[in-house]
Coordinates of C-alpha atoms and ligand atoms in Angstrom, one line a residue:
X1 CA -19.6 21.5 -48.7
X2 CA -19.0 22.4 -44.9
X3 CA -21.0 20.5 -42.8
X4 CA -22.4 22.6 -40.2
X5 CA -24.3 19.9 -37.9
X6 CA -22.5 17.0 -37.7
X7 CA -23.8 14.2 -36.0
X8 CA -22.2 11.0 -33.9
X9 CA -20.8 8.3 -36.0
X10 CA -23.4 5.1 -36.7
X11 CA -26.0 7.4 -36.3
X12 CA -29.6 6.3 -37.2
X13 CA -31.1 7.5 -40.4
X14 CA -34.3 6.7 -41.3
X15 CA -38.0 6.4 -41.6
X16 CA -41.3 5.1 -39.4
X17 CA -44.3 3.7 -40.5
X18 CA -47.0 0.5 -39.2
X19 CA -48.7 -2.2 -40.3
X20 CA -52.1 -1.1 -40.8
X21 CA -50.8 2.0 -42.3
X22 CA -49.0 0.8 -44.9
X23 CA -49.4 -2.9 -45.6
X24 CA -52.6 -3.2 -46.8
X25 CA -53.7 -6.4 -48.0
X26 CA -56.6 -6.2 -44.5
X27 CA -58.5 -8.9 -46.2
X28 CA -55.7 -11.3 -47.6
X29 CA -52.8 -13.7 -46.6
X30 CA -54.9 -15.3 -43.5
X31 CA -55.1 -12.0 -41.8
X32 CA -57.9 -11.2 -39.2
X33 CA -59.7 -8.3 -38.5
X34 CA -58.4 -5.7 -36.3
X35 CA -60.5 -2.6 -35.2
X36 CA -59.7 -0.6 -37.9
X37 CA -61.1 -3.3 -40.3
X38 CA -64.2 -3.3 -38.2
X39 CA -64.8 0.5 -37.7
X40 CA -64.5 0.5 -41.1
X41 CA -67.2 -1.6 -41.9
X42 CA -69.6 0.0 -39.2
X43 CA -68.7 3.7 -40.1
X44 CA -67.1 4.0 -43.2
X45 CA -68.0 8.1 -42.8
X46 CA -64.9 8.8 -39.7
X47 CA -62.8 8.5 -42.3
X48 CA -61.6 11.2 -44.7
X49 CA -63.2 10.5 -48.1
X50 CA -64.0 7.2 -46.8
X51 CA -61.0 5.8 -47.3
X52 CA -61.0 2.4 -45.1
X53 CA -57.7 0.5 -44.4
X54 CA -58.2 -2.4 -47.0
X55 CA -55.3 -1.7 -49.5
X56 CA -53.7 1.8 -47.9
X57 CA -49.9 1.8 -49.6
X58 CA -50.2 -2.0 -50.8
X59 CA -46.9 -2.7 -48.9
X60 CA -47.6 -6.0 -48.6
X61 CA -47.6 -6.9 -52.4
X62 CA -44.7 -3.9 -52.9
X63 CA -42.1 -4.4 -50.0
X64 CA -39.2 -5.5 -52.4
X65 CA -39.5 -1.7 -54.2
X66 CA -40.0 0.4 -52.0
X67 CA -37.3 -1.2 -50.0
X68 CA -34.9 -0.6 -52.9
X69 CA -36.1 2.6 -52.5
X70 CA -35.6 3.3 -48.9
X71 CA -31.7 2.0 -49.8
X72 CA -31.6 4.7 -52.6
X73 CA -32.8 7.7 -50.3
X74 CA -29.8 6.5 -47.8
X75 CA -31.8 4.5 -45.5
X76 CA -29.7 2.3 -42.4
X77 CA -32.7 1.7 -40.1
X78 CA -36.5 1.3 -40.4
X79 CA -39.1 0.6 -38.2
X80 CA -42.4 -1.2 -38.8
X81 CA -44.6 -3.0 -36.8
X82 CA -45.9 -6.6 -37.2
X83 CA -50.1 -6.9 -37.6
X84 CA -51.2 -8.9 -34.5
X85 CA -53.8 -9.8 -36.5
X86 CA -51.8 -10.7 -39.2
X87 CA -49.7 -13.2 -37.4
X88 CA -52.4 -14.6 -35.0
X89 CA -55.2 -13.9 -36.5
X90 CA -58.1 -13.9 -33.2
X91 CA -55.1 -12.8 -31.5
X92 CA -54.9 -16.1 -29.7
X93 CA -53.6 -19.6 -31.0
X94 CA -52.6 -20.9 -34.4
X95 CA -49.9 -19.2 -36.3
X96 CA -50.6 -17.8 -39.3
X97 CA -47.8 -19.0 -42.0
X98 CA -48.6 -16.7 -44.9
X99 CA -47.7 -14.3 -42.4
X100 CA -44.6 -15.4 -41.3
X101 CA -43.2 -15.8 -44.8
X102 CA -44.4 -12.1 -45.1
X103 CA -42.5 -10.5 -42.0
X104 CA -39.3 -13.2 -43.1
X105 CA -39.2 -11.9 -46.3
X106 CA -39.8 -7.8 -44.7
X107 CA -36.7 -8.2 -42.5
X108 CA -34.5 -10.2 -44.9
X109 CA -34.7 -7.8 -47.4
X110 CA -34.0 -4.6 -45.1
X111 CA -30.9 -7.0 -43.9
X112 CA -30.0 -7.3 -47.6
X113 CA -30.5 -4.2 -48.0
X114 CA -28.0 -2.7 -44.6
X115 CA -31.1 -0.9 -43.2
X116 CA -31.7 -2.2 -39.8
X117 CA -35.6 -3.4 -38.8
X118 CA -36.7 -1.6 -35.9
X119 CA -39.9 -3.5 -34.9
X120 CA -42.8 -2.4 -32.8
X121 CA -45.5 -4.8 -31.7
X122 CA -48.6 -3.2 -31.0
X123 CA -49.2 0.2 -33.1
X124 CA -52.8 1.1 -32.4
X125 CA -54.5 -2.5 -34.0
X126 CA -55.9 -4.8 -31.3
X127 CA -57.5 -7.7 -33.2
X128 CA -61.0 -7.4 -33.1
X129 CA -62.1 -10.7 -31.3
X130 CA -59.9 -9.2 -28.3
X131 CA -61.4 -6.1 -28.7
X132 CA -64.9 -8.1 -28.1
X133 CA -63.6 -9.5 -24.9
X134 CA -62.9 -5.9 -23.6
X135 CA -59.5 -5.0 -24.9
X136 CA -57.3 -3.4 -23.0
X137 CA -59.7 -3.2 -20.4
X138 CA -59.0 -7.2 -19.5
X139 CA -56.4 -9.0 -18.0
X140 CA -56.9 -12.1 -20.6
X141 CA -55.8 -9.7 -23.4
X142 CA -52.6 -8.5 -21.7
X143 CA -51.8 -12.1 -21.0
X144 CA -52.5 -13.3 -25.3
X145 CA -50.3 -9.8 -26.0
X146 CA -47.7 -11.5 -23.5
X147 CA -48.3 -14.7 -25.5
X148 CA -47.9 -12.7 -29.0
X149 CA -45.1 -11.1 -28.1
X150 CA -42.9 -14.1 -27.2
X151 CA -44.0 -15.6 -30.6
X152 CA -42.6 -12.5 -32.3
X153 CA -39.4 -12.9 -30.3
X154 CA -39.0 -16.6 -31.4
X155 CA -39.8 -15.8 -34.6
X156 CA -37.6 -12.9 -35.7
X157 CA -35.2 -12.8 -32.6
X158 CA -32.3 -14.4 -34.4
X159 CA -32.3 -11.1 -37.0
X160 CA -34.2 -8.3 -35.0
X161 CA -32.4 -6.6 -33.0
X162 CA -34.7 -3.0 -31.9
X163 CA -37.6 -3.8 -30.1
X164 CA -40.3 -1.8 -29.5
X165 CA -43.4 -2.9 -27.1
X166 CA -46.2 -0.6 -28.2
X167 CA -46.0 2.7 -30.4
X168 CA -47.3 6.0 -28.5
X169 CA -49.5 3.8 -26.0
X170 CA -51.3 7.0 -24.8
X171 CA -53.1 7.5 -28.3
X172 CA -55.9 4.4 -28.2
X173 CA -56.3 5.7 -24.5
X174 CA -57.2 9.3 -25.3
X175 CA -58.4 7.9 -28.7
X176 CA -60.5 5.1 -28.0
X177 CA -61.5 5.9 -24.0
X178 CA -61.6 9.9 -23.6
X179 CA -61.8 12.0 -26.8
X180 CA -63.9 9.5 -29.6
X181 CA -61.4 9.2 -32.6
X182 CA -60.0 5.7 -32.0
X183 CA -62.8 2.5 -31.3
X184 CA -64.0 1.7 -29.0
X185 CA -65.6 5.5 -29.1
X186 CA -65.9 5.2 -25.0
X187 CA -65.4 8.4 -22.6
X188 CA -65.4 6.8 -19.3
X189 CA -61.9 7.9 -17.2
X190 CA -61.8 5.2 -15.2
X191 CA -61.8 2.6 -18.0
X192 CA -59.1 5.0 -19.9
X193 CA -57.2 4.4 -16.7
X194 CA -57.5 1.0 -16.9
X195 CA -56.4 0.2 -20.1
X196 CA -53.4 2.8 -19.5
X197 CA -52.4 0.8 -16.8
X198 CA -52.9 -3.0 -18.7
X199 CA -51.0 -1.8 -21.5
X200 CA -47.9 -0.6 -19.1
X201 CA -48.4 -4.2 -17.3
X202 CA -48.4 -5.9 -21.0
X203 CA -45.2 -3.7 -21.2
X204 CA -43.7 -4.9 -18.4
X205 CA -44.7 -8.6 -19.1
X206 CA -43.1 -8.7 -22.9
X207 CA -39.8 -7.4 -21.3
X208 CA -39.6 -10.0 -18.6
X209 CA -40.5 -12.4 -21.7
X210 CA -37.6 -11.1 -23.9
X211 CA -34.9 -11.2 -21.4
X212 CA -35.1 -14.9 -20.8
X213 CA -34.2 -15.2 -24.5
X214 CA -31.2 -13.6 -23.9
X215 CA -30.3 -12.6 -27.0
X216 CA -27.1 -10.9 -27.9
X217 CA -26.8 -7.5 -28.9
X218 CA -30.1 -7.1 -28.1
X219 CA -32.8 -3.9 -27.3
X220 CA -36.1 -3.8 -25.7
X221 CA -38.3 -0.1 -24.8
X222 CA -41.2 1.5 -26.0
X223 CA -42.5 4.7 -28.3
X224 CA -43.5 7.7 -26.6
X225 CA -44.9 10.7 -28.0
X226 CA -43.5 12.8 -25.4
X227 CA -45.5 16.0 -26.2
X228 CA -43.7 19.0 -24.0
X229 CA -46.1 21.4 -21.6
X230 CA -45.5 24.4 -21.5
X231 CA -47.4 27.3 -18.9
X232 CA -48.8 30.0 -20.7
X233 CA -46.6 32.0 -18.2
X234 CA -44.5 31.7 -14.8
X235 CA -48.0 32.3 -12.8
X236 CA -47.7 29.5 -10.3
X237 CA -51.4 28.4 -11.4
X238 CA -50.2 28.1 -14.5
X239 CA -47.4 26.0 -13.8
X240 CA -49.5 24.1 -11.9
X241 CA -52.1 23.4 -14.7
X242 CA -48.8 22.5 -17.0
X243 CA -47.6 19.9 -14.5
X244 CA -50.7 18.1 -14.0
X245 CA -51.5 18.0 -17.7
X246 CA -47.5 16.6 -17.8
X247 CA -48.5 14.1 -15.6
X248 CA -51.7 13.3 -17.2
X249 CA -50.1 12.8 -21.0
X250 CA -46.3 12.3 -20.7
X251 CA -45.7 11.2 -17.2
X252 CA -48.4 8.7 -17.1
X253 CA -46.5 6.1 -19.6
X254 CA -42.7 7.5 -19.0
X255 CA -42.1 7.1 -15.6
X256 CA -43.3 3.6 -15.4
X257 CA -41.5 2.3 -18.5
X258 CA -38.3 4.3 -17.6
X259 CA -37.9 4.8 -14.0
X260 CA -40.3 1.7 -13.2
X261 CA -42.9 3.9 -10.8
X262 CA -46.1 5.9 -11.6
X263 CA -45.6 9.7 -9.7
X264 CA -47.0 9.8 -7.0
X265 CA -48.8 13.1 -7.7
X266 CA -50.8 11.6 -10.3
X267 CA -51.4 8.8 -8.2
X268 CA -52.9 11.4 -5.7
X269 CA -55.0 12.9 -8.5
X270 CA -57.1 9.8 -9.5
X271 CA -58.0 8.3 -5.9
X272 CA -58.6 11.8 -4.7
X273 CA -61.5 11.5 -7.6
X274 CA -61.6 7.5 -7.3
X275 CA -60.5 7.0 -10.9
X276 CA -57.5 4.5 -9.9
X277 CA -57.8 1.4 -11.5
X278 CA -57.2 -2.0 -10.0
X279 CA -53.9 -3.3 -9.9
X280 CA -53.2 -7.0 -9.5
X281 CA -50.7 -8.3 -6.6
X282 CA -47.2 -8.5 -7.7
X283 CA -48.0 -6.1 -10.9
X284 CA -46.4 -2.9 -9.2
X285 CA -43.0 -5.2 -8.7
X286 CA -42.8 -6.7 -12.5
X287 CA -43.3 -3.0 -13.8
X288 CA -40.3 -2.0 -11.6
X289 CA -38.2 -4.8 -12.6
X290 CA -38.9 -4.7 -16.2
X291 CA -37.8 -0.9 -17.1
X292 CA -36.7 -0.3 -21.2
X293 CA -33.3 -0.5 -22.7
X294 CA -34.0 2.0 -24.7
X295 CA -36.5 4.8 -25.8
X296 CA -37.9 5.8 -28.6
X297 CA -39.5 9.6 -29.1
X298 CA -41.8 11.2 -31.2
X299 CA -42.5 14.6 -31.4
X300 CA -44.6 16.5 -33.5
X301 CA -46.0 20.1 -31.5
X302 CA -46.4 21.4 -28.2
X303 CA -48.7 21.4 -25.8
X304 CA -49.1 24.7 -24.4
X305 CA -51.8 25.0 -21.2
X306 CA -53.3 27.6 -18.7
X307 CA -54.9 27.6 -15.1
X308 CA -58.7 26.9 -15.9
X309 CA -61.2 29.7 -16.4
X310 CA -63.9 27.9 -15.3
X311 CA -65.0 25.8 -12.8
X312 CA -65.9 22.0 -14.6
X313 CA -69.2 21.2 -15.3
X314 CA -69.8 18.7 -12.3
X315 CA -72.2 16.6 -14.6
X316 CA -69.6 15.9 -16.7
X317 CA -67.4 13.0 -17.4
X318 CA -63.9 12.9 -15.5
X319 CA -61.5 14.6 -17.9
X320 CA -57.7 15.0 -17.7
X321 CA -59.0 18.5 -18.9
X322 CA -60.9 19.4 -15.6
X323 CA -57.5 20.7 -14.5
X324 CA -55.8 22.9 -17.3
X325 CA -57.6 24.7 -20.3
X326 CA -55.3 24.9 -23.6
X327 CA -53.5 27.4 -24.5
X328 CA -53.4 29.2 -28.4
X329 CA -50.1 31.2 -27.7
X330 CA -50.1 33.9 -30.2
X331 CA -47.7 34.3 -33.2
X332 CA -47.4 30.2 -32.9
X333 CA -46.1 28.5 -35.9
X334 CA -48.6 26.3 -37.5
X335 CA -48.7 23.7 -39.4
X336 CA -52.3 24.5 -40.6
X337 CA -53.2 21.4 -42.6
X338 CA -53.0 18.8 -39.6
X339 CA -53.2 22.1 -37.2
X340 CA -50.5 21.2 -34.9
X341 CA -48.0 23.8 -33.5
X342 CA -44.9 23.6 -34.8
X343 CA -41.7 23.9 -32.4
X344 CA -38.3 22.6 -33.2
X345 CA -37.0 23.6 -29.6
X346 CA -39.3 21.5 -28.0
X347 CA -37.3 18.2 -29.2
X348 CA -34.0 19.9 -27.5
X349 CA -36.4 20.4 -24.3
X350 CA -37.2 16.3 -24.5
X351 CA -33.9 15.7 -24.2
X352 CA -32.5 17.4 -21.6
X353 CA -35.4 16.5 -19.3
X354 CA -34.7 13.0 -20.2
X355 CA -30.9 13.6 -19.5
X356 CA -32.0 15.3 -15.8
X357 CA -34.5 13.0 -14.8
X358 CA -34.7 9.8 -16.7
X359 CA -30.8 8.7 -16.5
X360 CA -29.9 10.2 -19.6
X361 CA -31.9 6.9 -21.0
X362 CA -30.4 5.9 -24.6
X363 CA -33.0 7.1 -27.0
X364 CA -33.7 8.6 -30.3
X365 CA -36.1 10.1 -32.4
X366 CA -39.0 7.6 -33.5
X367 CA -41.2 10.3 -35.2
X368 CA -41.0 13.3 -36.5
X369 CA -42.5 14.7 -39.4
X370 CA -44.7 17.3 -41.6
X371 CA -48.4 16.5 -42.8
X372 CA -49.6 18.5 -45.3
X373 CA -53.2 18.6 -47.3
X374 CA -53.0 18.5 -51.4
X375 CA -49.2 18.7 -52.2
X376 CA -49.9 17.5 -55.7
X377 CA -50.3 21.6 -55.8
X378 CA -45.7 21.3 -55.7
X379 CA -45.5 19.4 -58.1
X380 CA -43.0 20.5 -60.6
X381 CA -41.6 18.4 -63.5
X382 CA -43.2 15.8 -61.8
X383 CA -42.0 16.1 -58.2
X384 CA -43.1 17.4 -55.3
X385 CA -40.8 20.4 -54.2
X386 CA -41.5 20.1 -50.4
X387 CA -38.9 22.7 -49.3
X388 CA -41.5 23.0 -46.2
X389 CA -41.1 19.6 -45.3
X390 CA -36.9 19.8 -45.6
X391 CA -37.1 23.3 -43.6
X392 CA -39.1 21.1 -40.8
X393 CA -36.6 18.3 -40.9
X394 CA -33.7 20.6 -40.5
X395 CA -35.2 22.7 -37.7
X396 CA -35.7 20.0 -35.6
X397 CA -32.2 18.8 -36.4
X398 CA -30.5 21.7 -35.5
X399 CA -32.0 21.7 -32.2
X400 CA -31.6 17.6 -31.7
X401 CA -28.2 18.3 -32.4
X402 CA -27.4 20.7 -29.8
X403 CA -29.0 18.5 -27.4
X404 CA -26.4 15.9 -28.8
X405 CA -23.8 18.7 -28.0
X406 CA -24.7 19.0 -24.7
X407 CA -24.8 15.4 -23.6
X408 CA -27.9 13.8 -24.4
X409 CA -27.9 10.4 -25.5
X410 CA -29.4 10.6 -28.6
X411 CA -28.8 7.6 -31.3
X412 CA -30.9 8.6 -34.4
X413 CA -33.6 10.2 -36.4
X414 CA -36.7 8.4 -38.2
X415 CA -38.7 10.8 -40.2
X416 CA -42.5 9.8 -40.2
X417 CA -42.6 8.4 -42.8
X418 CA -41.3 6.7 -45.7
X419 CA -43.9 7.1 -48.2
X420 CA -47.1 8.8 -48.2
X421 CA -49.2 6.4 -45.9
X422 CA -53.1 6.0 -44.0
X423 CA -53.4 8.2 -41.0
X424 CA -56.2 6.7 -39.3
X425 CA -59.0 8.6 -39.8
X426 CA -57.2 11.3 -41.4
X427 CA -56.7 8.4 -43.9
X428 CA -54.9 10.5 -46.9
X429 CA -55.3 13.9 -46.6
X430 CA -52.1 14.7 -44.9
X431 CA -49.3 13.1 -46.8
X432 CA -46.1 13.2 -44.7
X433 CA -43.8 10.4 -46.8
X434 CA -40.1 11.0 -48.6
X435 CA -42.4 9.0 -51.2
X436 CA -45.4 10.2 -52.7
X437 CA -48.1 7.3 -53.5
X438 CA -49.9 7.7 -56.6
X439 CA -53.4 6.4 -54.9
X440 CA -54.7 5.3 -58.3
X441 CA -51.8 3.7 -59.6
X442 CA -49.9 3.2 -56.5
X443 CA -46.9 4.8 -58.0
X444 CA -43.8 5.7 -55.8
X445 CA -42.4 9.1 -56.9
X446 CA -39.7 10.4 -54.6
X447 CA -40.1 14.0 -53.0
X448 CA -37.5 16.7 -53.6
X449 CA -37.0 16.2 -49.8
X450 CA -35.7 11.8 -50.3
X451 CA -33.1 13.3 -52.1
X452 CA -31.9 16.0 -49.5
X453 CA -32.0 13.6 -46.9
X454 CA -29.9 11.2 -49.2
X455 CA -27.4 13.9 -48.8
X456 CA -28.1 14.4 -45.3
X457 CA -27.2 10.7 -44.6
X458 CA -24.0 10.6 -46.4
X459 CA -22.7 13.4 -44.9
X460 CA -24.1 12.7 -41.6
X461 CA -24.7 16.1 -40.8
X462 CA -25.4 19.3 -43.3
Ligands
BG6_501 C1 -48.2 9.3 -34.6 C2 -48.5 7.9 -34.9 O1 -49.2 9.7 -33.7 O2 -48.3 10.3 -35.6 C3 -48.7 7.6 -36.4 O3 -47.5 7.0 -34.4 C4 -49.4 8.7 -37.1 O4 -49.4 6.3 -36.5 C5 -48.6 9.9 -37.0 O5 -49.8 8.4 -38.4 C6 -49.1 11.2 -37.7 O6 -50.4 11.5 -37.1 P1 -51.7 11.6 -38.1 O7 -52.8 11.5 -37.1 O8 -51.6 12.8 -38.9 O9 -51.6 10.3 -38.9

């Protein structure tokens, strides 16, 4: 077979997934509530079908299998992310021991198993007692996060070697402060500022705690769905709009966890309309000294913008949107089911602006991946033919690749996601896993697509 896209040697094959998503098991094994658990409770109807997060893909009773399984499809690396309510449930104090077996047994196995645990600590669950005392929004809780995250280090230092801080940080901020589909369901700017800016200070604080440890071999950054703008055309108000909404969505979490500073220009932005938020002494110093090792990426569509058309509605709440309107470029690809754009060139663009302007950072690809509604409709001889999904994977591959070509310091690819999982409040109407779940029975079937990326793996390249 000739392999026409060969990548680096040691490169990083794998999958993605969370806690919440995939564990299951909310109400056992000591575990706390998180906010999902709560939202749940309180509005069952956000969530397709009604599908809560109690048992989602039952990983928690399961791991051993599907791990087998993630070694059969030609996994060497994973990442998960450990339940803060799992471990600590309140998110403050006592350790929870059923838990600790749990993640032990997790990253044993995957070490058993020669598939490296890549492990993120916050993925969208704050436990729900801290949500209570404000979240985000309040210092206390970026201190207990602090406190969490050393415990995780102690814990699973010794075998983890891939850390990750929090998993596309911007997401509860648009979700839960600006655009109502994460809790708490607020629009208020100024809080959303605030809790972008706690979480970047937690950041900060878990890195300065994880390099006293000084482990060996050792990596520390973040997740960042680094979602490209592009201007509907060269216009310069158009380009304008583009950069502000950069700054607004990428820029915001990027250039403080890479380069250590927020831009200046955004900076600008929110005291001109008195949205800053309020920054303790000493903060601005620990988030330059306290920059990622490393980067993770996920990318899933473009985000394509125009100059507004319209003045804002002045009696409306402060929006990142008062500056740019979106943009439905026509003859876009789609991927109609979760109705995001899809466009593989836009990973390549990721790259080279982190080779220009972030230092050529060491990263790879955290996330990438295909939803799609009611694929039992593939199934043939009782597997799903998802030829879309391999098309997907290999489009984006082509282009990562060239970026590889061209310098960029790309060290691997994670599909999301191993096997068909809980998207929020999607829940399971877009399956995006290697594996399909049976929902019923809970059965693991591989997708036509496990065993082309089996192939992919030990070729490393196609
Ligand atoms: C990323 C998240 O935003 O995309 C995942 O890290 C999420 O948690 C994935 O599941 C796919 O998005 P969605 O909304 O379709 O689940």
């Amino acid at each position: 077979m000739i392999i026409q896209y060969k990548f680096p040697e040691d490169f990083w094959w794998g999958s993605a997934t969370s806690a919440t998503q995939i564990e299951g098991a909310a109400h056992e094994g000591g575990k706390g509530k998180n906010i999902w658990d709560y939202w749940y409770e309180i509005e069952p109807n956000r969530f397709f079908e009604n599908v809560g997060p109690a048992t989602t893909s039952d990983f928690y009773h399961r791991f051993k299998d599907d791990i087998k399984l993630m070694k059969e499809i030609g996994h060497n690396s994973f990442r998960l992310s450990i339940s803060w309510s799992r471990l600590i449930p309140g998110g403050r104090g006592e350790i929870n021991q059923e838990a600790v077996t749990f993640y032990n047994n997790v990253i044993n196995e995957l070490l058993a198993n020669d598939i490296e645990p890549f492990v993120t600590l916050y993925h969208f669950d704050m436990p729900l007692e801290l949500q209570n005392e404000g979240g985000w929004e309040s210092r206390n809780v970026v201190e207990a996060y602090k406190e969490y995250a050393i415990q995780c280090f102690q814990l699973f230092g010794d075998r983890v070697k891939k850390w990750f801080t929090f998993n596309e940080p911007i997401v509860p901020v648009e979700g839960g402060y600006l655009y109502d589909f994460h809790y708490p369901n607020i629009v208020d700017f100024k809080k959303a500022a605030q809790v972008a800016y706690h979480t970047i200070l937690a950041h900060a604080k878990a890195i300065e705690a994880f390099r006293t440890f000084n482990f060996a071999d050792s990596k520390i950054g973040i997740v960042l769905n680094l979602t490209p703008t592009y201007p509907r055309s060269q216009n310069p108000f158009d380009v304008k709009a583009a950069n502000i909404c950069d700054l607004f969505f990428n820029r915001s979490f990027l250039d403080p966890a890479v380069l250590g500073e927020y831009p200046k220009e955004l900076v600008e932005i929110l005291r001109e309309h008195g949205q800053l938020p309020v920054v303790g002494k000493g903060d601005l110093e620990l988030i330059k000294q306290n920059t990622v090792d490393i980067l993770g990426v996920n990318y899933y569509q473009p985000r394509r913008v125009k100059a507004k058309e319209y003045l804002p509605n002045p009696y409306s709440p402060f929006m990142p949107d008062w500056f740019f309107d979106y943009y439905e470029m026509p003859g876009r690809k789609m991927n109609p089911y979760r109705g995001w754009e899809i466009y593989e060139k836009g990973i390549y663009d990721i790259m080279i602006n982190l080779k220009e302007n972030y230092g050529n950072i060491e990263c790879f690809i955290s996330e990438n991946g295909m939803g799609v509604q009611d694929e039992e409709r593939f199934l043939k001889d009782g597997r799903i033919e998802d030829d879309y999904r391999i098309e997907f994977i290999k489009g984006h591959l082509k282009w990562l690749h060239k970026s590889i070509q061209e310098g960029c310091n790309v060290k691997g690819y994670h599909l999301w996601t191993f096997m068909d999982n809980w998207s929020w409040s999607n829940a399971y109407k877009n399956r995006y896993g290697f594996i399909s779940v049976d929902l019923k029975t809970q059965k693991r079937t591989p997708k036509k697509s496990a065993y082309w990326f089996k192939t992919v793996v030990e070729n490393n390249g196609f």
